[in-house]
Each structure stands twice: as C-alpha cells, then as structure tokens.
PDB file of N, CA and C in Angstrom:
ATOM      1  N   UNK A   1     191.461 241.411-146.707  1.00 54.00           N
ATOM      2  CA  UNK A   1     192.472 241.108-145.686  1.00 54.00           C
ATOM      3  C   UNK A   1     192.667 242.335-144.773  1.00 54.00           C
ATOM      4  N   UNK A   2     192.732 242.100-143.463  1.00 62.00           N
ATOM      5  CA  UNK A   2     192.896 243.207-142.567  1.00 62.00           C
ATOM      6  C   UNK A   2     194.348 243.687-142.495  1.00 62.00           C
ATOM      7  N   UNK A   3     194.524 244.952-142.269  1.00 69.00           N
ATOM      8  CA  UNK A   3     195.827 245.489-142.069  1.00 69.00           C
ATOM      9  C   UNK A   3     196.306 245.167-140.647  1.00 69.00           C
ATOM     10  N   UNK A   4     197.592 245.192-140.413  1.00 62.00           N
ATOM     11  CA  UNK A   4     198.105 244.944-139.026  1.00 62.00           C
ATOM     12  C   UNK A   4     197.496 245.858-138.018  1.00 62.00           C
ATOM     13  N   UNK A   5     197.263 247.138-138.383  1.00 64.00           N
ATOM     14  CA  UNK A   5     196.679 248.104-137.445  1.00 64.00           C
ATOM     15  C   UNK A   5     195.248 247.668-137.081  1.00 64.00           C
ATOM     16  N   UNK A   6     194.496 247.190-138.040  1.00 62.00           N
ATOM     17  CA  UNK A   6     193.115 246.743-137.793  1.00 62.00           C
ATOM     18  C   UNK A   6     193.109 245.496-136.905  1.00 62.00           C
ATOM     19  N   UNK A   7     194.077 244.601-137.137  1.00 66.00           N
ATOM     20  CA  UNK A   7     194.127 243.407-136.315  1.00 66.00           C
ATOM     21  C   UNK A   7     194.478 243.712-134.852  1.00 66.00           C
ATOM     22  N   UNK A   8     195.291 244.719-134.618  1.00 81.00           N
ATOM     23  CA  UNK A   8     195.625 245.155-133.278  1.00 81.00           C
ATOM     24  C   UNK A   8     194.504 245.955-132.610  1.00 81.00           C
ATOM     25  N   UNK A   9     193.740 246.695-133.447  1.00 91.00           N
ATOM     26  CA  UNK A   9     192.675 247.571-132.911  1.00 91.00           C
ATOM     27  C   UNK A   9     191.438 246.788-132.456  1.00 91.00           C
ATOM     28  N   UNK A  10     191.002 245.809-133.254  1.00 91.00           N
ATOM     29  CA  UNK A  10     189.781 245.113-133.037  1.00 91.00           C
ATOM     30  C   UNK A  10     190.024 243.751-132.422  1.00 91.00           C
ATOM     31  N   UNK A  11     189.467 243.483-131.260  1.00 88.00           N
ATOM     32  CA  UNK A  11     189.629 242.281-130.520  1.00 88.00           C
ATOM     33  C   UNK A  11     188.338 241.447-130.656  1.00 88.00           C
ATOM     34  N   UNK A  12     188.432 240.205-131.178  1.00 86.00           N
ATOM     35  CA  UNK A  12     187.201 239.409-131.323  1.00 86.00           C
ATOM     36  C   UNK A  12     186.674 238.944-130.004  1.00 86.00           C
ATOM     37  N   UNK A  13     185.338 238.902-129.934  1.00 82.00           N
ATOM     38  CA  UNK A  13     184.675 238.431-128.733  1.00 82.00           C
ATOM     39  C   UNK A  13     184.942 236.919-128.624  1.00 82.00           C
ATOM     40  N   UNK A  14     185.038 236.435-127.382  1.00 76.00           N
ATOM     41  CA  UNK A  14     185.287 235.053-127.152  1.00 76.00           C
ATOM     42  C   UNK A  14     184.172 234.083-127.422  1.00 76.00           C
ATOM     43  N   UNK A  15     182.971 234.603-127.714  1.00 76.00           N
ATOM     44  CA  UNK A  15     181.813 233.752-127.964  1.00 76.00           C
ATOM     45  C   UNK A  15     181.585 233.420-129.415  1.00 76.00           C
ATOM     46  N   UNK A  16     182.563 233.757-130.273  1.00 70.00           N
ATOM     47  CA  UNK A  16     182.372 233.402-131.700  1.00 70.00           C
ATOM     48  C   UNK A  16     182.509 231.884-131.868  1.00 70.00           C
ATOM     49  N   UNK A  17     181.602 231.284-132.517  1.00 75.00           N
ATOM     50  CA  UNK A  17     181.630 229.823-132.719  1.00 75.00           C
ATOM     51  C   UNK A  17     182.212 229.437-134.111  1.00 75.00           C
ATOM     52  N   UNK A  18     182.696 230.385-134.832  1.00 79.00           N
ATOM     53  CA  UNK A  18     183.271 230.065-136.177  1.00 79.00           C
ATOM     54  C   UNK A  18     184.689 230.636-136.245  1.00 79.00           C
ATOM     55  N   UNK A  19     185.356 230.327-137.318  1.00 81.00           N
ATOM     56  CA  UNK A  19     186.682 230.862-137.526  1.00 81.00           C
ATOM     57  C   UNK A  19     186.730 232.338-137.861  1.00 81.00           C
ATOM     58  N   UNK A  20     185.583 232.844-138.383  1.00 83.00           N
ATOM     59  CA  UNK A  20     185.484 234.280-138.681  1.00 83.00           C
ATOM     60  C   UNK A  20     185.108 234.971-137.343  1.00 83.00           C
ATOM     61  N   UNK A  21     185.275 236.267-137.302  1.00 80.00           N
ATOM     62  CA  UNK A  21     184.988 237.023-136.099  1.00 80.00           C
ATOM     63  C   UNK A  21     184.049 238.195-136.432  1.00 80.00           C
ATOM     64  N   UNK A  22     182.757 237.949-136.494  1.00 83.00           N
ATOM     65  CA  UNK A  22     181.829 239.010-136.896  1.00 83.00           C
ATOM     66  C   UNK A  22     181.622 240.023-135.740  1.00 83.00           C
ATOM     67  N   UNK A  23     181.852 239.670-134.520  1.00 83.00           N
ATOM     68  CA  UNK A  23     181.668 240.632-133.372  1.00 83.00           C
ATOM     69  C   UNK A  23     183.014 240.970-132.818  1.00 83.00           C
ATOM     70  N   UNK A  24     183.296 242.249-132.760  1.00 87.00           N
ATOM     71  CA  UNK A  24     184.598 242.701-132.359  1.00 87.00           C
ATOM     72  C   UNK A  24     184.484 243.826-131.284  1.00 87.00           C
ATOM     73  N   UNK A  25     185.517 243.985-130.490  1.00 90.00           N
ATOM     74  CA  UNK A  25     185.594 245.062-129.580  1.00 90.00           C
ATOM     75  C   UNK A  25     186.610 246.051-130.083  1.00 90.00           C
ATOM     76  N   UNK A  26     186.255 247.316-130.168  1.00 93.00           N
ATOM     77  CA  UNK A  26     187.177 248.315-130.603  1.00 93.00           C
ATOM     78  C   UNK A  26     188.091 248.722-129.420  1.00 93.00           C
ATOM     79  N   UNK A  27     189.323 248.335-129.436  1.00 92.00           N
ATOM     80  CA  UNK A  27     190.247 248.608-128.324  1.00 92.00           C
ATOM     81  C   UNK A  27     190.561 250.114-128.204  1.00 92.00           C
ATOM     82  N   UNK A  28     190.208 250.834-129.198  1.00 94.00           N
ATOM     83  CA  UNK A  28     190.471 252.283-129.145  1.00 94.00           C
ATOM     84  C   UNK A  28     189.271 253.097-128.647  1.00 94.00           C
ATOM     85  N   UNK A  29     188.187 252.376-128.325  1.00 95.00           N
ATOM     86  CA  UNK A  29     186.971 253.016-127.726  1.00 95.00           C
ATOM     87  C   UNK A  29     187.344 253.479-126.323  1.00 95.00           C
ATOM     88  N   UNK A  30     186.624 254.482-125.886  1.00 96.00           N
ATOM     89  CA  UNK A  30     186.840 254.983-124.548  1.00 96.00           C
ATOM     90  C   UNK A  30     186.622 253.840-123.499  1.00 96.00           C
ATOM     91  N   UNK A  31     187.470 253.760-122.521  1.00 94.00           N
ATOM     92  CA  UNK A  31     187.407 252.720-121.498  1.00 94.00           C
ATOM     93  C   UNK A  31     186.026 252.683-120.851  1.00 94.00           C
ATOM     94  N   UNK A  32     185.470 253.874-120.642  1.00 96.00           N
ATOM     95  CA  UNK A  32     184.136 253.956-120.003  1.00 96.00           C
ATOM     96  C   UNK A  32     183.105 253.319-120.884  1.00 96.00           C
ATOM     97  N   UNK A  33     183.202 253.441-122.203  1.00 95.00           N
ATOM     98  CA  UNK A  33     182.219 252.856-123.102  1.00 95.00           C
ATOM     99  C   UNK A  33     182.368 251.302-123.117  1.00 95.00           C
ATOM    100  N   UNK A  34     183.576 250.850-123.113  1.00 92.00           N
ATOM    101  CA  UNK A  34     183.798 249.384-123.046  1.00 92.00           C
ATOM    102  C   UNK A  34     183.252 248.811-121.718  1.00 92.00           C
ATOM    103  N   UNK A  35     183.595 249.503-120.623  1.00 94.00           N
ATOM    104  CA  UNK A  35     183.134 249.046-119.347  1.00 94.00           C
ATOM    105  C   UNK A  35     181.592 249.082-119.216  1.00 94.00           C
ATOM    106  N   UNK A  36     181.000 250.117-119.769  1.00 95.00           N
ATOM    107  CA  UNK A  36     179.541 250.252-119.770  1.00 95.00           C
ATOM    108  C   UNK A  36     178.890 249.108-120.550  1.00 95.00           C
ATOM    109  N   UNK A  37     179.428 248.756-121.703  1.00 92.00           N
ATOM    110  CA  UNK A  37     178.861 247.632-122.483  1.00 92.00           C
ATOM    111  C   UNK A  37     179.043 246.337-121.723  1.00 92.00           C
ATOM    112  N   UNK A  38     180.185 246.143-121.063  1.00 91.00           N
ATOM    113  CA  UNK A  38     180.411 244.908-120.302  1.00 91.00           C
ATOM    114  C   UNK A  38     179.435 244.893-119.111  1.00 91.00           C
ATOM    115  N   UNK A  39     179.295 246.019-118.431  1.00 94.00           N
ATOM    116  CA  UNK A  39     178.398 246.071-117.268  1.00 94.00           C
ATOM    117  C   UNK A  39     176.986 245.787-117.674  1.00 94.00           C
ATOM    118  N   UNK A  40     176.571 246.302-118.797  1.00 95.00           N
ATOM    119  CA  UNK A  40     175.194 246.026-119.282  1.00 95.00           C
ATOM    120  C   UNK A  40     174.934 244.563-119.492  1.00 95.00           C
ATOM    121  N   UNK A  41     175.952 243.827-120.054  1.00 91.00           N
ATOM    122  CA  UNK A  41     175.779 242.393-120.282  1.00 91.00           C
ATOM    123  C   UNK A  41     175.776 241.642-118.978  1.00 91.00           C
ATOM    124  N   UNK A  42     176.642 241.976-118.006  1.00 94.00           N
ATOM    125  CA  UNK A  42     176.675 241.308-116.749  1.00 94.00           C
ATOM    126  C   UNK A  42     175.422 241.559-115.971  1.00 94.00           C
ATOM    127  N   UNK A  43     174.940 242.801-115.996  1.00 94.00           N
ATOM    128  CA  UNK A  43     173.616 243.106-115.322  1.00 94.00           C
ATOM    129  C   UNK A  43     172.491 242.400-115.935  1.00 94.00           C
ATOM    130  N   UNK A  44     172.424 242.217-117.237  1.00 93.00           N
ATOM    131  CA  UNK A  44     171.346 241.484-117.885  1.00 93.00           C
ATOM    132  C   UNK A  44     171.437 239.994-117.476  1.00 93.00           C
ATOM    133  N   UNK A  45     172.659 239.433-117.363  1.00 92.00           N
ATOM    134  CA  UNK A  45     172.813 238.085-116.928  1.00 92.00           C
ATOM    135  C   UNK A  45     172.346 237.900-115.481  1.00 92.00           C
ATOM    136  N   UNK A  46     172.714 238.869-114.610  1.00 93.00           N
ATOM    137  CA  UNK A  46     172.327 238.791-113.224  1.00 93.00           C
ATOM    138  C   UNK A  46     170.802 238.870-113.092  1.00 93.00           C
ATOM    139  N   UNK A  47     170.164 239.774-113.839  1.00 91.00           N
ATOM    140  CA  UNK A  47     168.721 239.875-113.836  1.00 91.00           C
ATOM    141  C   UNK A  47     168.047 238.602-114.284  1.00 91.00           C
ATOM    142  N   UNK A  48     168.594 237.979-115.332  1.00 88.00           N
ATOM    143  CA  UNK A  48     168.059 236.711-115.837  1.00 88.00           C
ATOM    144  C   UNK A  48     168.262 235.623-114.822  1.00 88.00           C
ATOM    145  N   UNK A  49     169.384 235.594-114.145  1.00 88.00           N
ATOM    146  CA  UNK A  49     169.619 234.583-113.093  1.00 88.00           C
ATOM    147  C   UNK A  49     168.622 234.755-111.927  1.00 88.00           C
ATOM    148  N   UNK A  50     168.327 235.997-111.604  1.00 88.00           N
ATOM    149  CA  UNK A  50     167.385 236.256-110.542  1.00 88.00           C
ATOM    150  C   UNK A  50     166.004 235.711-110.911  1.00 88.00           C
ATOM    151  N   UNK A  51     165.598 235.987-112.168  1.00 83.00           N
ATOM    152  CA  UNK A  51     164.321 235.457-112.653  1.00 83.00           C
ATOM    153  C   UNK A  51     164.344 233.938-112.643  1.00 83.00           C
ATOM    154  N   UNK A  52     165.443 233.397-113.148  1.00 78.00           N
ATOM    155  CA  UNK A  52     165.565 231.936-113.255  1.00 78.00           C
ATOM    156  C   UNK A  52     165.500 231.285-111.863  1.00 78.00           C
ATOM    157  N   UNK A  53     166.073 231.943-110.877  1.00 81.00           N
ATOM    158  CA  UNK A  53     166.063 231.318-109.546  1.00 81.00           C
ATOM    159  C   UNK A  53     164.674 231.272-108.915  1.00 81.00           C
ATOM    160  N   UNK A  54     163.741 232.026-109.463  1.00 80.00           N
ATOM    161  CA  UNK A  54     162.413 232.030-108.927  1.00 80.00           C
ATOM    162  C   UNK A  54     161.563 230.883-109.526  1.00 80.00           C
ATOM    163  N   UNK A  55     162.076 230.257-110.574  1.00 74.00           N
ATOM    164  CA  UNK A  55     161.359 229.157-111.221  1.00 74.00           C
ATOM    165  C   UNK A  55     161.660 227.842-110.559  1.00 74.00           C
ATOM    166  N   UNK A  56     160.711 226.927-110.657  1.00 73.00           N
ATOM    167  CA  UNK A  56     160.984 225.551-110.211  1.00 73.00           C
ATOM    168  C   UNK A  56     161.103 224.725-111.512  1.00 73.00           C
ATOM    169  N   UNK A  57     161.719 223.589-111.347  1.00 70.00           N
ATOM    170  CA  UNK A  57     161.890 222.727-112.526  1.00 70.00           C
ATOM    171  C   UNK A  57     160.529 222.234-113.066  1.00 70.00           C
ATOM    172  N   UNK A  58     159.525 222.187-112.215  1.00 75.00           N
ATOM    173  CA  UNK A  58     158.206 221.781-112.667  1.00 75.00           C
ATOM    174  C   UNK A  58     157.572 222.847-113.560  1.00 75.00           C
ATOM    175  N   UNK A  59     157.975 224.132-113.338  1.00 73.00           N
ATOM    176  CA  UNK A  59     157.414 225.246-114.109  1.00 73.00           C
ATOM    177  C   UNK A  59     158.078 225.413-115.449  1.00 73.00           C
ATOM    178  N   UNK A  60     159.304 224.998-115.571  1.00 73.00           N
ATOM    179  CA  UNK A  60     160.128 225.250-116.771  1.00 73.00           C
ATOM    180  C   UNK A  60     160.211 224.000-117.639  1.00 73.00           C
ATOM    181  N   UNK A  61     160.147 224.218-118.926  1.00 78.00           N
ATOM    182  CA  UNK A  61     160.337 223.129-119.894  1.00 78.00           C
ATOM    183  C   UNK A  61     161.849 222.911-120.021  1.00 78.00           C
ATOM    184  N   UNK A  62     162.294 221.706-120.323  1.00 78.00           N
ATOM    185  CA  UNK A  62     163.725 221.457-120.449  1.00 78.00           C
ATOM    186  C   UNK A  62     164.397 222.259-121.505  1.00 78.00           C
ATOM    187  N   UNK A  63     163.696 222.526-122.605  1.00 83.00           N
ATOM    188  CA  UNK A  63     164.300 223.313-123.694  1.00 83.00           C
ATOM    189  C   UNK A  63     164.427 224.786-123.242  1.00 83.00           C
ATOM    190  N   UNK A  64     163.537 225.287-122.323  1.00 81.00           N
ATOM    191  CA  UNK A  64     163.644 226.619-121.788  1.00 81.00           C
ATOM    192  C   UNK A  64     164.921 226.729-120.943  1.00 81.00           C
ATOM    193  N   UNK A  65     165.192 225.769-120.127  1.00 81.00           N
ATOM    194  CA  UNK A  65     166.407 225.756-119.318  1.00 81.00           C
ATOM    195  C   UNK A  65     167.639 225.836-120.193  1.00 81.00           C
ATOM    196  N   UNK A  66     167.663 225.103-121.259  1.00 84.00           N
ATOM    197  CA  UNK A  66     168.777 225.116-122.217  1.00 84.00           C
ATOM    198  C   UNK A  66     168.926 226.559-122.839  1.00 84.00           C
ATOM    199  N   UNK A  67     167.787 227.122-123.233  1.00 86.00           N
ATOM    200  CA  UNK A  67     167.822 228.471-123.864  1.00 86.00           C
ATOM    201  C   UNK A  67     168.318 229.506-122.843  1.00 86.00           C
ATOM    202  N   UNK A  68     167.869 229.429-121.637  1.00 85.00           N
ATOM    203  CA  UNK A  68     168.296 230.367-120.644  1.00 85.00           C
ATOM    204  C   UNK A  68     169.759 230.278-120.320  1.00 85.00           C
ATOM    205  N   UNK A  69     170.257 229.035-120.166  1.00 86.00           N
ATOM    206  CA  UNK A  69     171.690 228.858-119.848  1.00 86.00           C
ATOM    207  C   UNK A  69     172.539 229.329-120.997  1.00 86.00           C
ATOM    208  N   UNK A  70     172.116 229.127-122.211  1.00 88.00           N
ATOM    209  CA  UNK A  70     172.894 229.612-123.362  1.00 88.00           C
ATOM    210  C   UNK A  70     172.897 231.122-123.408  1.00 88.00           C
ATOM    211  N   UNK A  71     171.798 231.778-123.104  1.00 89.00           N
ATOM    212  CA  UNK A  71     171.774 233.241-123.069  1.00 89.00           C
ATOM    213  C   UNK A  71     172.661 233.731-121.919  1.00 89.00           C
ATOM    214  N   UNK A  72     172.632 233.109-120.784  1.00 90.00           N
ATOM    215  CA  UNK A  72     173.509 233.493-119.696  1.00 90.00           C
ATOM    216  C   UNK A  72     174.965 233.380-120.048  1.00 90.00           C
ATOM    217  N   UNK A  73     175.311 232.266-120.673  1.00 89.00           N
ATOM    218  CA  UNK A  73     176.666 232.043-121.086  1.00 89.00           C
ATOM    219  C   UNK A  73     177.146 233.176-121.998  1.00 89.00           C
ATOM    220  N   UNK A  74     176.378 233.496-123.019  1.00 89.00           N
ATOM    221  CA  UNK A  74     176.769 234.544-123.945  1.00 89.00           C
ATOM    222  C   UNK A  74     176.903 235.891-123.256  1.00 89.00           C
ATOM    223  N   UNK A  75     175.963 236.219-122.436  1.00 90.00           N
ATOM    224  CA  UNK A  75     176.023 237.541-121.743  1.00 90.00           C
ATOM    225  C   UNK A  75     177.266 237.653-120.826  1.00 90.00           C
ATOM    226  N   UNK A  76     177.479 236.619-120.017  1.00 90.00           N
ATOM    227  CA  UNK A  76     178.588 236.610-119.080  1.00 90.00           C
ATOM    228  C   UNK A  76     179.934 236.607-119.815  1.00 90.00           C
ATOM    229  N   UNK A  77     180.046 235.735-120.830  1.00 88.00           N
ATOM    230  CA  UNK A  77     181.313 235.666-121.592  1.00 88.00           C
ATOM    231  C   UNK A  77     181.581 236.948-122.276  1.00 88.00           C
ATOM    232  N   UNK A  78     180.578 237.559-122.922  1.00 87.00           N
ATOM    233  CA  UNK A  78     180.801 238.836-123.574  1.00 87.00           C
ATOM    234  C   UNK A  78     181.136 239.950-122.557  1.00 87.00           C
ATOM    235  N   UNK A  79     180.444 239.942-121.436  1.00 88.00           N
ATOM    236  CA  UNK A  79     180.760 240.936-120.410  1.00 88.00           C
ATOM    237  C   UNK A  79     182.096 240.833-119.834  1.00 88.00           C
ATOM    238  N   UNK A  80     182.615 239.610-119.660  1.00 85.00           N
ATOM    239  CA  UNK A  80     183.975 239.399-119.150  1.00 85.00           C
ATOM    240  C   UNK A  80     185.001 239.782-120.179  1.00 85.00           C
TER     241      UNK A  80
END
C-alpha cells in the first residue's frame, strides 16, 4: 500500500488501461525534465504524423493504420 506522500508525489499517466498504474510521473522531478519528456513524446507524434501524411490509403494496410493511430494516441496523451 502506498503512503499518502507517495500518492501525492506520483501522478499516473492517463493512458493506463487497467486499474493499476504501472507508469507514473514523479511530480517532484525538475520541471525541465518533465517538460523535456513531454516534448519528446509530442515531437515523436508529430514526426509520425508527418510520415503518415505522406502515405496513401492504397500503400497502407488497414492494420497498419490502426497501429499508427494507437501509437499516436499514446504519444500525444502521455505528452499532454
């Protein structure tokens, strides 16, 4: 069981699909480090969107589109 201090210090990411929270943000980390991690995820999503925009639906398999949108969702949600 977590102590009240640990519950206040660690903020779960919004992309957890279960009742447990395996991925957490340390709210006591330096603001620059948190912002850098968020920026890295948003930049990766933007880069993936740029690549995705160059494809046509004839070039992509339907399962690939699903995989790409899922990755984009996780990156953007975590970055936000």
